[in-house]
mmCIF file of C-alpha atoms in Angstrom:
data_model
loop_
_atom_site.group_PDB
_atom_site.id
_atom_site.type_symbol
_atom_site.label_atom_id
_atom_site.label_comp_id
_atom_site.label_asym_id
_atom_site.label_seq_id
_atom_site.Cartn_x
_atom_site.Cartn_y
_atom_site.Cartn_z
ATOM 1 C CA MET A 45 51.508 -84.869 -2.665
ATOM 2 C CA ALA A 46 48.679 -82.570 -1.640
ATOM 3 C CA GLN A 47 49.499 -79.183 -0.109
ATOM 4 C CA LEU A 48 47.855 -76.445 1.928
ATOM 5 C CA HIS A 49 48.208 -73.047 0.248
ATOM 6 C CA TYR A 50 47.502 -69.612 1.686
ATOM 7 C CA ARG A 51 47.493 -66.582 -0.597
ATOM 8 C CA HIS A 52 46.858 -63.231 1.054
ATOM 9 C CA ALA A 53 46.685 -59.530 0.273
ATOM 10 C CA ALA A 54 44.861 -56.377 1.270
ATOM 11 C CA MET A 55 41.374 -55.650 -0.010
ATOM 12 C CA ASN A 56 40.934 -54.715 -3.699
ATOM 13 C CA SER A 57 43.847 -56.914 -4.766
ATOM 14 C CA GLY A 58 41.854 -59.449 -6.788
ATOM 15 C CA LYS A 59 41.755 -62.339 -4.314
ATOM 16 C CA SER A 60 38.210 -63.407 -5.129
ATOM 17 C CA THR A 61 38.868 -63.026 -8.847
ATOM 18 C CA MET A 62 41.814 -65.394 -8.455
ATOM 19 C CA VAL A 63 39.635 -67.805 -6.455
ATOM 20 C CA LEU A 64 37.203 -67.975 -9.365
ATOM 21 C CA GLN A 65 40.060 -68.409 -11.835
ATOM 22 C CA TYR A 66 41.421 -71.341 -9.797
ATOM 23 C CA ARG A 67 37.956 -72.892 -9.791
ATOM 24 C CA HIS A 68 37.683 -72.566 -13.580
ATOM 25 C CA THR A 69 41.190 -73.879 -14.228
ATOM 26 C CA TYR A 70 40.870 -76.954 -12.031
ATOM 27 C CA ALA A 71 37.369 -77.783 -13.275
ATOM 28 C CA SER A 72 38.522 -77.566 -16.892
ATOM 29 C CA CYS A 73 41.231 -80.137 -16.076
ATOM 30 C CA GLY A 74 38.551 -82.577 -14.947
ATOM 31 C CA ARG A 75 39.308 -82.314 -11.239
ATOM 32 C CA ASN A 76 36.473 -82.529 -8.720
ATOM 33 C CA GLY A 77 36.627 -79.717 -6.195
ATOM 34 C CA LEU A 78 34.599 -77.760 -3.700
ATOM 35 C CA LEU A 79 34.328 -73.975 -3.695
ATOM 36 C CA MET A 80 33.742 -72.650 -0.189
ATOM 37 C CA THR A 81 33.541 -69.274 1.496
ATOM 38 C CA ARG A 82 32.721 -67.564 4.763
ATOM 39 C CA LEU A 83 30.989 -64.188 5.055
ATOM 40 C CA ASP A 84 31.325 -62.903 1.502
ATOM 41 C CA ARG A 85 30.154 -59.293 1.314
ATOM 42 C CA ALA A 86 27.608 -60.216 -1.407
ATOM 43 C CA GLY A 87 25.710 -62.670 0.785
ATOM 44 C CA THR A 88 25.542 -66.284 1.918
ATOM 45 C CA GLY A 89 26.871 -69.081 -0.278
ATOM 46 C CA ILE A 90 28.563 -66.963 -2.936
ATOM 47 C CA VAL A 91 32.059 -65.923 -3.966
ATOM 48 C CA SER A 92 31.931 -62.495 -5.571
ATOM 49 C CA SER A 93 34.613 -60.243 -6.996
ATOM 50 C CA ARG A 94 34.485 -56.481 -7.357
ATOM 51 C CA ILE A 95 34.869 -56.784 -11.137
ATOM 52 C CA GLY A 96 31.503 -58.512 -11.377
ATOM 53 C CA LEU A 97 32.366 -62.225 -11.401
ATOM 54 C CA ALA A 98 30.559 -64.545 -8.991
ATOM 55 C CA ALA A 99 29.867 -68.222 -8.353
ATOM 56 C CA ASP A 100 27.818 -70.296 -5.932
ATOM 57 C CA ALA A 101 29.809 -71.741 -3.038
ATOM 58 C CA LEU A 102 29.333 -73.737 0.137
ATOM 59 C CA GLU A 103 28.986 -71.383 3.094
ATOM 60 C CA ILE A 104 31.085 -72.274 6.139
ATOM 61 C CA GLY A 105 29.675 -71.578 9.583
ATOM 62 C CA ALA A 106 31.663 -70.636 12.657
ATOM 63 C CA SER A 107 31.570 -74.213 13.925
ATOM 64 C CA THR A 108 31.432 -76.169 10.652
ATOM 65 C CA ASP A 109 33.588 -79.310 10.741
ATOM 66 C CA LEU A 110 35.450 -78.994 7.450
ATOM 67 C CA ILE A 111 36.650 -82.595 7.445
ATOM 68 C CA ASP A 112 33.102 -83.871 7.741
ATOM 69 C CA LEU A 113 31.826 -81.330 5.201
ATOM 70 C CA VAL A 114 34.352 -82.342 2.550
ATOM 71 C CA LEU A 115 34.350 -86.097 3.096
ATOM 72 C CA SER A 116 30.551 -86.353 3.214
ATOM 73 C CA GLN A 117 29.992 -84.808 -0.213
ATOM 74 C CA PRO A 118 28.000 -87.097 -2.543
ATOM 75 C CA GLY A 119 29.381 -88.214 -5.879
ATOM 76 C CA PRO A 120 33.020 -88.525 -6.938
ATOM 77 C CA ARG A 121 35.762 -88.051 -4.376
ATOM 78 C CA VAL A 122 36.688 -84.425 -3.729
ATOM 79 C CA ASP A 123 40.337 -83.945 -4.697
ATOM 80 C CA HIS A 124 40.718 -80.231 -3.951
ATOM 81 C CA VAL A 125 39.149 -77.413 -1.964
ATOM 82 C CA ILE A 126 39.221 -73.721 -2.878
ATOM 83 C CA LEU A 127 38.278 -71.424 -0.012
ATOM 84 C CA ASP A 128 37.744 -67.666 -0.052
ATOM 85 C CA GLU A 129 37.642 -65.318 2.971
ATOM 86 C CA ALA A 130 39.923 -67.681 4.885
ATOM 87 C CA GLN A 131 40.707 -65.009 7.472
ATOM 88 C CA PHE A 132 37.293 -65.692 9.021
ATOM 89 C CA LEU A 133 38.055 -69.343 9.782
ATOM 90 C CA ALA A 134 38.518 -70.465 13.365
ATOM 91 C CA PRO A 135 42.042 -71.760 14.085
ATOM 92 C CA GLU A 136 40.664 -75.270 14.640
ATOM 93 C CA GLN A 137 39.091 -75.145 11.162
ATOM 94 C CA VAL A 138 42.521 -74.395 9.718
ATOM 95 C CA ASP A 139 43.772 -77.484 11.556
ATOM 96 C CA GLN A 140 40.976 -79.434 9.859
ATOM 97 C CA LEU A 141 42.134 -78.195 6.454
ATOM 98 C CA ALA A 142 45.649 -79.389 7.268
ATOM 99 C CA ALA A 143 44.209 -82.800 8.168
ATOM 100 C CA LEU A 144 42.422 -82.969 4.809
ATOM 101 C CA VAL A 145 45.790 -82.442 3.129
ATOM 102 C CA ASP A 146 47.848 -84.778 5.297
ATOM 103 C CA ASP A 147 45.381 -87.580 5.979
ATOM 104 C CA HIS A 148 43.246 -87.548 2.832
ATOM 105 C CA ASP A 149 45.586 -86.201 0.113
ATOM 106 C CA ILE A 150 43.242 -83.316 -0.786
ATOM 107 C CA ASP A 151 44.800 -80.097 -2.091
ATOM 108 C CA VAL A 152 43.539 -77.003 -0.261
ATOM 109 C CA PHE A 153 43.846 -73.470 -1.684
ATOM 110 C CA THR A 154 42.881 -70.671 0.708
ATOM 111 C CA PHE A 155 42.690 -66.939 0.037
ATOM 112 C CA GLY A 156 42.141 -64.101 2.462
ATOM 113 C CA LEU A 157 43.250 -61.003 4.292
ATOM 114 C CA LEU A 158 46.299 -61.162 6.514
ATOM 115 C CA SER A 159 45.203 -58.434 8.944
ATOM 116 C CA ASP A 160 42.065 -56.643 10.083
ATOM 117 C CA PHE A 161 41.238 -52.907 10.105
ATOM 118 C CA ARG A 162 43.299 -52.442 13.286
ATOM 119 C CA GLY A 163 46.412 -53.898 11.677
ATOM 120 C CA LEU A 164 46.178 -57.114 13.722
ATOM 121 C CA GLN A 165 46.198 -60.616 12.293
ATOM 122 C CA PHE A 166 42.946 -62.503 12.101
ATOM 123 C CA PRO A 167 43.192 -65.748 14.140
ATOM 124 C CA GLY A 168 42.462 -67.814 11.027
ATOM 125 C CA SER A 169 45.169 -66.043 9.033
ATOM 126 C CA ALA A 170 47.686 -66.435 11.851
ATOM 127 C CA ARG A 171 47.052 -70.180 11.965
ATOM 128 C CA LEU A 172 47.329 -70.471 8.183
ATOM 129 C CA VAL A 173 50.705 -68.715 8.216
ATOM 130 C CA VAL A 174 51.909 -71.334 10.697
ATOM 131 C CA LEU A 175 50.457 -74.424 9.005
ATOM 132 C CA ALA A 176 50.369 -73.738 5.255
ATOM 133 C CA ASP A 177 52.933 -75.436 3.031
ATOM 134 C CA ILE A 178 52.921 -72.388 0.762
ATOM 135 C CA VAL A 179 52.253 -68.839 1.996
ATOM 136 C CA GLU A 180 52.316 -66.165 -0.685
ATOM 137 C CA ALA A 181 51.387 -62.509 -0.953
ATOM 138 C CA LEU A 182 49.468 -61.773 -4.136
ATOM 139 C CA GLN A 183 51.530 -59.715 -6.528
ATOM 140 C CA VAL A 184 48.731 -57.300 -7.449
ATOM 141 C CA TYR A 185 48.931 -54.492 -4.913
ATOM 142 C CA PRO A 186 46.044 -52.067 -4.542
ATOM 143 C CA MET A 187 47.038 -48.434 -4.202
ATOM 144 C CA CYS A 188 46.663 -46.035 -1.312
ATOM 145 C CA TRP A 189 45.267 -42.606 -2.181
ATOM 146 C CA CYS A 190 48.855 -41.294 -2.072
ATOM 147 C CA GLY A 191 49.957 -43.654 -4.854
ATOM 148 C CA GLN A 192 51.983 -46.036 -2.677
ATOM 149 C CA PRO A 193 51.186 -49.759 -2.531
ATOM 150 C CA ALA A 194 48.450 -50.386 0.035
ATOM 151 C CA ARG A 195 49.003 -53.190 2.543
ATOM 152 C CA MET A 196 46.586 -52.137 5.276
ATOM 153 C CA ASN A 197 42.804 -52.381 5.497
ATOM 154 C CA ALA A 198 41.032 -49.454 7.168
ATOM 155 C CA ARG A 199 37.453 -49.170 8.391
ATOM 156 C CA VAL A 200 35.692 -45.869 7.780
ATOM 157 C CA ALA A 201 32.485 -44.770 9.500
ATOM 158 C CA GLY A 202 30.899 -41.398 8.796
ATOM 159 C CA GLY A 203 33.939 -40.378 6.772
ATOM 160 C CA SER A 204 36.439 -40.999 9.581
ATOM 161 C CA MET A 205 38.783 -43.902 10.169
ATOM 162 C CA VAL A 206 37.937 -46.018 13.209
ATOM 163 C CA ARG A 207 40.245 -48.324 15.145
ATOM 164 C CA ASP A 208 37.866 -50.175 17.450
ATOM 165 C CA GLY A 209 34.689 -52.202 17.207
ATOM 166 C CA ASP A 210 33.729 -55.705 16.145
ATOM 167 C CA THR A 211 36.362 -57.474 14.077
ATOM 168 C CA VAL A 212 33.801 -58.635 11.519
ATOM 169 C CA VAL A 213 31.648 -55.909 9.993
ATOM 170 C CA LEU A 214 31.002 -56.480 6.320
ATOM 171 C CA GLY A 215 31.465 -53.362 4.240
ATOM 172 C CA ASP A 216 30.554 -52.151 0.772
ATOM 173 C CA THR A 217 26.959 -53.193 1.411
ATOM 174 C CA GLY A 218 25.278 -49.806 1.491
ATOM 175 C CA ALA A 219 25.704 -49.318 5.237
ATOM 176 C CA ASP A 220 27.439 -46.346 6.861
ATOM 177 C CA VAL A 221 30.520 -48.521 7.400
ATOM 178 C CA GLY A 222 32.983 -48.974 4.550
ATOM 179 C CA TYR A 223 36.583 -49.956 3.969
ATOM 180 C CA VAL A 224 39.545 -48.439 2.173
ATOM 181 C CA VAL A 225 43.064 -49.720 1.634
ATOM 182 C CA LEU A 226 46.006 -47.638 2.792
ATOM 183 C CA CYS A 227 49.764 -47.672 2.912
ATOM 184 C CA ARG A 228 51.264 -48.161 6.357
ATOM 185 C CA ARG A 229 52.035 -44.447 6.766
ATOM 186 C CA HIS A 230 48.466 -43.283 6.236
ATOM 187 C CA HIS A 231 46.995 -46.153 8.225
ATOM 188 C CA ARG A 232 49.188 -45.124 11.157
ATOM 189 C CA ALA A 233 48.206 -41.472 10.649
ATOM 190 C CA GLY A 234 44.500 -42.291 10.458
ATOM 191 C CA GLN A 235 44.121 -40.580 7.065
ATOM 192 C CA PRO A 236 41.740 -42.638 4.921
ATOM 193 C CA TYR A 237 41.414 -39.960 2.239
ATOM 194 C CA SER A 238 43.572 -37.344 0.568
ATOM 195 C CA PRO A 239 43.485 -34.005 2.464
ATOM 196 C CA VAL A 240 42.992 -32.284 -0.901
ATOM 197 C CA LEU A 241 39.836 -34.303 -1.608
ATOM 198 C CA GLU A 242 38.554 -33.777 1.933
ATOM 199 C CA ALA A 243 39.057 -29.999 1.622
ATOM 200 C CA ALA A 244 37.210 -29.967 -1.715
ATOM 201 C CA ALA A 245 34.278 -31.822 -0.168
#
């Protein structure tokens, strides 16, 4: 039976690398799947990892009907969907993914962040936690500057951590806004960098 999977972790944990590995593994088994994404930092219609791997993907819009998108694909029947940046889905799009699993026997593998820079769940992630048959945290934990496992995503602007603003601001694109991963303690304290490094700067 098909299942809806949700695998989550903080930034820098290898989610997109795993997405591309899933794509390779399933394609090499002869299965016919769709690779999809929403708002990848590298641009529209691409899944990119920080280690340099990338692949073309279908870009999902804010109001894209995922049932129609998947079922209307030309050629052989789609038997699985692999979706990166799932945190940016609308809750009703997550419901559509569940319908693809339940009503059309299509496996769906989603990957994304569990929480935003404020430490609050994205609506898409919250809905996936409720509906997914399998919810797993990736076992590769990025590290906070203090050496502890990092579970929190922090937004940094002008060298300081910020806690308000638009939920979606893509980072690592050369703008003044960037992201770092922190342990809970240093996210709560608002310390995105080591005090030793800040003093040296």
